[in-house]
Short mmCIF file of N, CA and C in Angstrom, two decimals:
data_model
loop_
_atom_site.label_atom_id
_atom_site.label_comp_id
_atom_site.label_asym_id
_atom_site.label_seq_id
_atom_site.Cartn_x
_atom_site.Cartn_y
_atom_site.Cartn_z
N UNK Q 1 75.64 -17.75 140.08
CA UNK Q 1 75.54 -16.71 141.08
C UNK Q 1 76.05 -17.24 142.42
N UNK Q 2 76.82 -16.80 142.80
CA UNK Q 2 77.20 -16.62 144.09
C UNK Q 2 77.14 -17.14 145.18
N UNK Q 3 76.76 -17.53 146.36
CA UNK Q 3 75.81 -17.24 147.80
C UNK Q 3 76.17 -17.69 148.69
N UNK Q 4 76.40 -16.97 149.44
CA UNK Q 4 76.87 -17.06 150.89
C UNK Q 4 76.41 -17.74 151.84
N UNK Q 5 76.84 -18.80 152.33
CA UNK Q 5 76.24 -19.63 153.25
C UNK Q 5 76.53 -19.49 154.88
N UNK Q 6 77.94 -19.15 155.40
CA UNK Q 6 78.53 -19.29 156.23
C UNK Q 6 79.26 -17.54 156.73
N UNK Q 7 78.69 -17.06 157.19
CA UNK Q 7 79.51 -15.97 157.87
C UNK Q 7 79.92 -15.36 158.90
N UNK Q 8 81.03 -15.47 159.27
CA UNK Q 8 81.95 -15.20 160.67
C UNK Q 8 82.63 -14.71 160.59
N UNK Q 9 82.88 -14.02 161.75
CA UNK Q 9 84.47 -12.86 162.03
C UNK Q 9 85.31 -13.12 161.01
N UNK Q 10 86.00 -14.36 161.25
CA UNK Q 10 87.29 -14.49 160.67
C UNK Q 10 87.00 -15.25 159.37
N UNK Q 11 85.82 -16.07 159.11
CA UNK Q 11 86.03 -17.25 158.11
C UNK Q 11 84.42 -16.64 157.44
N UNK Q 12 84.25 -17.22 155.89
CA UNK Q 12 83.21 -16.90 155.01
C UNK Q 12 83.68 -17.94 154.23
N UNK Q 13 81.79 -18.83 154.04
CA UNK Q 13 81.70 -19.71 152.98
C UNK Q 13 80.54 -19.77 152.20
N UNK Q 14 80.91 -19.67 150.68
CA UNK Q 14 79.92 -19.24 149.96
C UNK Q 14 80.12 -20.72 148.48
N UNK Q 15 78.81 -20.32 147.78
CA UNK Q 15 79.26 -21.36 147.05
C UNK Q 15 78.27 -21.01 145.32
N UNK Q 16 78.43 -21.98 144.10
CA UNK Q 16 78.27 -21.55 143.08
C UNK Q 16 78.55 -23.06 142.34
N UNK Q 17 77.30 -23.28 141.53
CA UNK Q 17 77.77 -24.23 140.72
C UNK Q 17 78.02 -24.05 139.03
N UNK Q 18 79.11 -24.66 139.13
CA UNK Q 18 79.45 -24.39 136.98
C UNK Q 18 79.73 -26.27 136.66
N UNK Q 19 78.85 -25.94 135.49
CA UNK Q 19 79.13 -27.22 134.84
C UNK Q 19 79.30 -28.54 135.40
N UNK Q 20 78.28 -28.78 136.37
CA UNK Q 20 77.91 -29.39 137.60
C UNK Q 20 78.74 -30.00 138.56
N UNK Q 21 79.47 -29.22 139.16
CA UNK Q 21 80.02 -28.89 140.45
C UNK Q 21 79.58 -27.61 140.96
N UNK Q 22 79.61 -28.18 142.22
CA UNK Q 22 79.17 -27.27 143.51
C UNK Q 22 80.24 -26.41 144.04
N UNK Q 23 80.67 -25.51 143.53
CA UNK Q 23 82.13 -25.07 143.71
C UNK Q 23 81.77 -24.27 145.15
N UNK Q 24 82.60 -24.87 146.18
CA UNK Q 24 82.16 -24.18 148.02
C UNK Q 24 83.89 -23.21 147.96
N UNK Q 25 84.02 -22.11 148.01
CA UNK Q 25 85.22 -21.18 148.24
C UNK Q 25 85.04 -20.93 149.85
N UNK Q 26 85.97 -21.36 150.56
CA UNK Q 26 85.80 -20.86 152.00
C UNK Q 26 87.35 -19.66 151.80
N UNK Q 27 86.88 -18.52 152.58
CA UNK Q 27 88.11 -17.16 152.78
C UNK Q 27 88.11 -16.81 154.72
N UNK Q 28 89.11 -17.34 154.89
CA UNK Q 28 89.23 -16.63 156.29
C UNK Q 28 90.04 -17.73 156.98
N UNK Q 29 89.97 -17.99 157.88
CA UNK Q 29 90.76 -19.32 158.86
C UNK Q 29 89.66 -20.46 159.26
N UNK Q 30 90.54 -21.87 159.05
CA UNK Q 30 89.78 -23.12 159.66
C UNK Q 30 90.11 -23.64 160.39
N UNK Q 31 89.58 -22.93 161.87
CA UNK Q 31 90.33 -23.54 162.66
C UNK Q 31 89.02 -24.48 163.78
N UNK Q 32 89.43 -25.21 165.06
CA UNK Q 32 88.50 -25.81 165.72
C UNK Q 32 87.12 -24.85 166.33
N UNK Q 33 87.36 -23.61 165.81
CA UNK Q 33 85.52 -22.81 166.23
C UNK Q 33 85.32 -22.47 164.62
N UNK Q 34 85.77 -22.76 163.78
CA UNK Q 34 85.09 -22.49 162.20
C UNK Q 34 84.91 -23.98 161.36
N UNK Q 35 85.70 -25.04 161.93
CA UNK Q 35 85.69 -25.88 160.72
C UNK Q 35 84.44 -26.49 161.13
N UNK Q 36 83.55 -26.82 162.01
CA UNK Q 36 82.45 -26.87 162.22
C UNK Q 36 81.45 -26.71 161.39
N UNK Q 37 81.61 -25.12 160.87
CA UNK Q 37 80.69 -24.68 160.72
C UNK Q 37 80.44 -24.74 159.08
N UNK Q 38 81.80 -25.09 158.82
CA UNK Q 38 82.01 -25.52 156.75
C UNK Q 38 81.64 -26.84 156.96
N UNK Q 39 81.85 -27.71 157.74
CA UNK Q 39 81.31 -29.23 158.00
C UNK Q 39 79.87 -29.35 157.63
N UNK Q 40 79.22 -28.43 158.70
CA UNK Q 40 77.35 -28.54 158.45
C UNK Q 40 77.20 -28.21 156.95
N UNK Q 41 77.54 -26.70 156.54
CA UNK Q 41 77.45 -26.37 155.10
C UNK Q 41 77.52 -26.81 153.98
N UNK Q 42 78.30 -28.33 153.94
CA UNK Q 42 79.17 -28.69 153.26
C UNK Q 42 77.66 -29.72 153.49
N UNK Q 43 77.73 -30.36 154.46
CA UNK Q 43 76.34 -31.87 154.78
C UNK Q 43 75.40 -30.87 154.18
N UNK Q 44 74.68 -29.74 154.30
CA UNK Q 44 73.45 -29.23 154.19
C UNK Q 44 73.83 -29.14 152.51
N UNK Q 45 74.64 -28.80 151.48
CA UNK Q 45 74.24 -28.81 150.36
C UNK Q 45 74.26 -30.41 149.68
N UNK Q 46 75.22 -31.46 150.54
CA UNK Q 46 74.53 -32.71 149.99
C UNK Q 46 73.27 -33.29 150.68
N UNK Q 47 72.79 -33.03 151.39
CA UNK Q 47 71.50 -32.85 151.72
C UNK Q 47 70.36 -32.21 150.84
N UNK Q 48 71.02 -31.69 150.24
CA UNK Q 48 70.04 -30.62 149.28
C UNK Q 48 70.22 -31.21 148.14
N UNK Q 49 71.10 -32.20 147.68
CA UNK Q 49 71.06 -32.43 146.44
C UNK Q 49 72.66 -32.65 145.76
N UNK Q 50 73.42 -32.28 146.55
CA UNK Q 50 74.56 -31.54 145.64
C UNK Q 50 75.69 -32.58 145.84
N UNK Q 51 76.30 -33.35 144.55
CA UNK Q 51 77.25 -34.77 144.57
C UNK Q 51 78.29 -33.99 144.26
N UNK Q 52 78.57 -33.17 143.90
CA UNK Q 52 80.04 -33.11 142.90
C UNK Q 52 80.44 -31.86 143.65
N UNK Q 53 81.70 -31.48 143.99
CA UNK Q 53 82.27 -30.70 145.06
C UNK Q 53 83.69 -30.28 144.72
N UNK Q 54 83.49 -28.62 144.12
CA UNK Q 54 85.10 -28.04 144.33
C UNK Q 54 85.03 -27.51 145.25
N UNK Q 55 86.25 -27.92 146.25
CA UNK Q 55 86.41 -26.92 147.50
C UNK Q 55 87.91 -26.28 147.58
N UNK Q 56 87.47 -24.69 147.17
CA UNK Q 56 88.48 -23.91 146.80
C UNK Q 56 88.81 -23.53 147.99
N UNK Q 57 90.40 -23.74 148.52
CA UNK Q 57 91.12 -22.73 149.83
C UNK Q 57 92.06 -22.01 149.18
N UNK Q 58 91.56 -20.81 148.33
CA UNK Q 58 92.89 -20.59 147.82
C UNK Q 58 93.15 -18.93 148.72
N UNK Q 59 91.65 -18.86 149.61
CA UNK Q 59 91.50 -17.75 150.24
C UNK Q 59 92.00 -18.35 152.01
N UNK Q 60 92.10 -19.45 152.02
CA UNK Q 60 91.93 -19.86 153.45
C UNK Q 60 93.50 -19.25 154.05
N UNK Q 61 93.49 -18.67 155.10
CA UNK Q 61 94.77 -17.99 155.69
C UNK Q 61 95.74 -18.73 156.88
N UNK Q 62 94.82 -19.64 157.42
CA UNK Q 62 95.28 -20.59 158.28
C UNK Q 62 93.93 -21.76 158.18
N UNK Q 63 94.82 -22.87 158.48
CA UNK Q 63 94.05 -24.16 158.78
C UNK Q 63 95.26 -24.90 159.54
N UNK Q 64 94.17 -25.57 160.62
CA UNK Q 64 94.83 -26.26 161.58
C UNK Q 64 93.82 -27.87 161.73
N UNK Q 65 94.49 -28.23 162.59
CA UNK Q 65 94.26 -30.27 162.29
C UNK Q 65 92.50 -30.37 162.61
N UNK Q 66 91.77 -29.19 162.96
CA UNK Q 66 90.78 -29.39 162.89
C UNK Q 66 90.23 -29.23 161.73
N UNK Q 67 90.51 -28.21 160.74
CA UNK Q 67 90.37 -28.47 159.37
C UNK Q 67 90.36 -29.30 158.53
N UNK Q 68 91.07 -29.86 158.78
CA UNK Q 68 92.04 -31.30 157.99
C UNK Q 68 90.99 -32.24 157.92
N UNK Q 69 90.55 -32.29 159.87
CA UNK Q 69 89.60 -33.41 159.75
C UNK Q 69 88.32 -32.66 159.37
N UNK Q 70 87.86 -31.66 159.13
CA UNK Q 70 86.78 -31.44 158.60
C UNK Q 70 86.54 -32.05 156.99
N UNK Q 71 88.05 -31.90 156.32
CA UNK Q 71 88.25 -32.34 154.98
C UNK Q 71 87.67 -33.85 155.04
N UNK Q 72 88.06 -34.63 155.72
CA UNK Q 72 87.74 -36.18 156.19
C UNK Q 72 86.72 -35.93 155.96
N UNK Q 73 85.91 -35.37 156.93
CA UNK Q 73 84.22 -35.82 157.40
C UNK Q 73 83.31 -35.84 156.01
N UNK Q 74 83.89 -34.41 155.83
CA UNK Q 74 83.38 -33.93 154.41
C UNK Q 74 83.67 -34.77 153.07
N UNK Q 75 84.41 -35.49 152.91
CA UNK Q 75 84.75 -36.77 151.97
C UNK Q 75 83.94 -37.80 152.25
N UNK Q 76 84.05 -37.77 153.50
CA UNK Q 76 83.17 -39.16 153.54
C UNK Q 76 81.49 -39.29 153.25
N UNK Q 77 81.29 -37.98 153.70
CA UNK Q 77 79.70 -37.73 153.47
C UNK Q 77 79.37 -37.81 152.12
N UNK Q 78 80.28 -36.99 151.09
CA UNK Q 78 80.07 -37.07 149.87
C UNK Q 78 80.80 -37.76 149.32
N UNK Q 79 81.14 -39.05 149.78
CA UNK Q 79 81.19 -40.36 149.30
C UNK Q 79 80.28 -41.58 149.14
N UNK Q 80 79.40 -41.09 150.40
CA UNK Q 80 78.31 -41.94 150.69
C UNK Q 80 77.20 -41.71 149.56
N UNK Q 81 77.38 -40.31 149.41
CA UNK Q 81 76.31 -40.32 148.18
C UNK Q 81 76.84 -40.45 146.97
N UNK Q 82 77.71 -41.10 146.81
CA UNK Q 82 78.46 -41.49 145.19
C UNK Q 82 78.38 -40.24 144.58
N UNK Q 83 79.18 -39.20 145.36
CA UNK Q 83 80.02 -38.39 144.97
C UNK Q 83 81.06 -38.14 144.11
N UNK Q 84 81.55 -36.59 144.24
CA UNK Q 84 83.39 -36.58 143.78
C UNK Q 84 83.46 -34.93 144.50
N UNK Q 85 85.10 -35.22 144.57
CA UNK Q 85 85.57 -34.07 145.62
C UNK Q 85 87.06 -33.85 145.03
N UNK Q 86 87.11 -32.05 144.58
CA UNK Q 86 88.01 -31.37 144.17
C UNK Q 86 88.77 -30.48 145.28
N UNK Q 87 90.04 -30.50 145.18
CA UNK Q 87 90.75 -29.53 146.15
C UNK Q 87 91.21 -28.40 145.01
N UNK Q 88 91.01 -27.11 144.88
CA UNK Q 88 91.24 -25.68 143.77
C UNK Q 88 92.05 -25.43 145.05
N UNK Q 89 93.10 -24.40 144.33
CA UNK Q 89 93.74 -23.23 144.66
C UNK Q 89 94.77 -23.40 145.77
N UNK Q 90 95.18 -24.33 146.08
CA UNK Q 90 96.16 -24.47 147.79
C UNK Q 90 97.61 -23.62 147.06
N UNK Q 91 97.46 -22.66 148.01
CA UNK Q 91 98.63 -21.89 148.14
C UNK Q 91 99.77 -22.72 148.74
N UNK Q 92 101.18 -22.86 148.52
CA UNK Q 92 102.19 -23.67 148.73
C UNK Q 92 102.25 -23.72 150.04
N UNK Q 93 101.81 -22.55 151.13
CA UNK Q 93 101.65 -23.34 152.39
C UNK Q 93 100.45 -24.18 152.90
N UNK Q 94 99.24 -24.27 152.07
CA UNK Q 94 98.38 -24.97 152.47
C UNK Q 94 99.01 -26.21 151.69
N UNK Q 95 99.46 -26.22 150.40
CA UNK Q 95 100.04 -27.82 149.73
C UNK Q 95 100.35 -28.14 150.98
N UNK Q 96 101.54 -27.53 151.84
CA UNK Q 96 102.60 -28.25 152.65
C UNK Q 96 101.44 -29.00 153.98
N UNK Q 97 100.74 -28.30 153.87
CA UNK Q 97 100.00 -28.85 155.23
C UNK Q 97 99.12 -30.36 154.52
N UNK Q 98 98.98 -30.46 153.39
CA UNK Q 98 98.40 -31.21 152.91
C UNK Q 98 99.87 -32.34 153.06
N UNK Q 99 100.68 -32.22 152.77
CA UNK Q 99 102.32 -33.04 152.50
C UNK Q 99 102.58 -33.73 153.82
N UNK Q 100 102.24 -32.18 154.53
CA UNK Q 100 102.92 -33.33 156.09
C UNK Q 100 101.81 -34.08 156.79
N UNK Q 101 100.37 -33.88 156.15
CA UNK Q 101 99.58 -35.07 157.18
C UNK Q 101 99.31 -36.07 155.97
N UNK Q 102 100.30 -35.91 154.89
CA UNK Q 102 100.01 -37.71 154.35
C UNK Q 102 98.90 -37.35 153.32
N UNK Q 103 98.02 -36.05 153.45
CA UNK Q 103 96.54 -36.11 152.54
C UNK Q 103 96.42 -35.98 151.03
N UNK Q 104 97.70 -35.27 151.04
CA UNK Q 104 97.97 -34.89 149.49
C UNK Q 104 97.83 -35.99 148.54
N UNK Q 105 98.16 -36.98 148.85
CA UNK Q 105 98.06 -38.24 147.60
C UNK Q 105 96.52 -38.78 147.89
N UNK Q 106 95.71 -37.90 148.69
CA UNK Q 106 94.15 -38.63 148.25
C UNK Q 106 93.52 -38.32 147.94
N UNK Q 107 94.10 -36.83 147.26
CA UNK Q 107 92.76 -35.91 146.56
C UNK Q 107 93.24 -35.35 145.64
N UNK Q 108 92.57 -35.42 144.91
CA UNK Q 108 92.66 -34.75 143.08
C UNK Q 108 92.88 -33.32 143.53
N UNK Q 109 93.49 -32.51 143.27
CA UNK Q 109 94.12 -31.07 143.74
C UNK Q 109 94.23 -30.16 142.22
N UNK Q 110 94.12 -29.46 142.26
CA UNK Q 110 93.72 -28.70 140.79
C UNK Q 110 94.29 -27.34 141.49
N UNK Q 111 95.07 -26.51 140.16
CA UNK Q 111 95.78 -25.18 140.05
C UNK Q 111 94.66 -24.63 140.56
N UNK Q 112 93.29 -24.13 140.47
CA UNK Q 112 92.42 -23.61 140.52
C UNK Q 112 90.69 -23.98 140.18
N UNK Q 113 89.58 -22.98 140.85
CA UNK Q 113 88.86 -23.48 140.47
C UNK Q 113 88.11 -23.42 139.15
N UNK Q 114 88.60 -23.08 138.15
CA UNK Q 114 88.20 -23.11 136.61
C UNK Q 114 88.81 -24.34 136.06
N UNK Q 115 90.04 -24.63 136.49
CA UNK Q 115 90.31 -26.16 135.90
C UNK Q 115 89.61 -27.17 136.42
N UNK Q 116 89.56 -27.07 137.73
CA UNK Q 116 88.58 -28.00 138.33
C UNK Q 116 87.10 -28.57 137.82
N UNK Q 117 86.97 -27.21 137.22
CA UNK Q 117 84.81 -27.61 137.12
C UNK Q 117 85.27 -27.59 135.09
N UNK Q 118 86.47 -27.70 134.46
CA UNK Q 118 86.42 -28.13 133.20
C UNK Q 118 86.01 -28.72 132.54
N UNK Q 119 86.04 -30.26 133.47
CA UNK Q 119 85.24 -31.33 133.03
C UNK Q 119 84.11 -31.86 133.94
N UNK Q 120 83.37 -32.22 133.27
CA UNK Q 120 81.91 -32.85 133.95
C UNK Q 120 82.25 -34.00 134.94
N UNK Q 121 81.96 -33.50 136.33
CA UNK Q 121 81.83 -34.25 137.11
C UNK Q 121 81.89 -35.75 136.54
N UNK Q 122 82.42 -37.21 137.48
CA UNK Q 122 81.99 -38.68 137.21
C UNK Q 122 81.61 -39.22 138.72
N UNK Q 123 80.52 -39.44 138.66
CA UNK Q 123 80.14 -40.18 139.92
C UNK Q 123 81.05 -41.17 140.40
N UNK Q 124 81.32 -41.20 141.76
CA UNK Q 124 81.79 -42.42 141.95
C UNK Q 124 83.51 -42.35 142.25
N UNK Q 125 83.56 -40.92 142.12
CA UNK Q 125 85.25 -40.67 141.53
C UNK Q 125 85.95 -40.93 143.00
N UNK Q 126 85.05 -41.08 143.68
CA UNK Q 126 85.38 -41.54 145.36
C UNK Q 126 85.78 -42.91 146.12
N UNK Q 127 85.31 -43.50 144.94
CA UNK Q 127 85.15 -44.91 145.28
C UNK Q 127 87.00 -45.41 145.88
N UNK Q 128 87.50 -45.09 145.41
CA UNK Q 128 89.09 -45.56 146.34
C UNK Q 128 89.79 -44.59 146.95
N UNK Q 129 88.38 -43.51 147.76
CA UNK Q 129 89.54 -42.69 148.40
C UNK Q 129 89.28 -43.44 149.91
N UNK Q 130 90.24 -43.08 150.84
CA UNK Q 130 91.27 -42.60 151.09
C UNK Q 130 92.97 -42.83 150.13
N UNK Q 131 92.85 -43.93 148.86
CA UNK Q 131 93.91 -44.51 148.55
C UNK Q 131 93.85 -43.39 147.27
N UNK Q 132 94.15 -43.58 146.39
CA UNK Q 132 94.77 -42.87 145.36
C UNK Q 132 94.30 -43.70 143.98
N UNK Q 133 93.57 -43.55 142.94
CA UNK Q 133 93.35 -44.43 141.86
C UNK Q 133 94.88 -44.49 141.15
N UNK Q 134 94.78 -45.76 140.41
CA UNK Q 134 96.15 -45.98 140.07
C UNK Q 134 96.47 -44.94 138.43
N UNK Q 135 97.56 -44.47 138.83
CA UNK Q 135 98.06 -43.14 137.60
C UNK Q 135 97.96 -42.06 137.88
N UNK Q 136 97.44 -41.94 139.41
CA UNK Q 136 96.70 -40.62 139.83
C UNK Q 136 97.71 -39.95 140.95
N UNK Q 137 99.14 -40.64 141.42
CA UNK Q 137 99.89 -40.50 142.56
C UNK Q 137 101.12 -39.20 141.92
N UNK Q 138 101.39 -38.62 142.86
CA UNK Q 138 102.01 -37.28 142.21
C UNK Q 138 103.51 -38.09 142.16
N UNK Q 139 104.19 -37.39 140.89
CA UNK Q 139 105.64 -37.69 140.49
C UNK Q 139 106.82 -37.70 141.97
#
């Protein structure tokens, strides 16, 4: 089921877990007065419990470098708790924004979020990010 955590003018973040991931879908823009506010959301469900993380933008309409670093913060938090962290759905202009700040080769990126939550979470799947596990670097 569903549930909405985050709601604003422009941006909505809700979230749902399958097959233990925490699948967080944010729809609207991330920009420096919203990415804030997916930052806390994002700490408050590993706070609550929650290691394993698809974060679907396949709704997000703009993101700007405050986003980006929200992606950071948000890795790192759920790294600390021997985590793992999925990127679902980037539409070819969000890929590109991922391409030109370098981020794309540090996160497992999935067509969507049903491939993503396929397989059962592995703890730990964090352990060499910011770098890339080896076999894992795109062609």
């Amino acid at each position: 089921m569903r549930t909405n955590i985050v709601r604003h003018e422009s941006m909505m973040v809700s979230y749902d877990v399958v097959n233990g991931w925490t699948v967080v879908e944010v729809d609207g823009e991330v920009d420096a007065h919203t990415a804030p506010m997916i930052r806390e959301a994002v700490i408050k469900l590993v706070d609550e419990g929650h290691r394993h993380f698809v974060l679907d933008l396949g709704f997000v309409t703009f993101m700007d470098s405050m986003g980006l670093g929200v992606m950071v913060a948000i890795t790192k938090r759920i790294r600390e708790h021997e985590g793992s962290l999925r990127i679902a759905s980037l539409s070819a202009r969000m890929l590109r924004i991922f391409d030109l700040s370098g981020m794309r080769q540090s996160y497992e990126i999935c067509p969507s979020s049903q491939e993503a939550t396929q397989s059962v979470p592995s703890p730990g799947s964090l352990a060499h990010w910011p770098h890339p596990t080896e076999g894992t670097e795109p062609p």
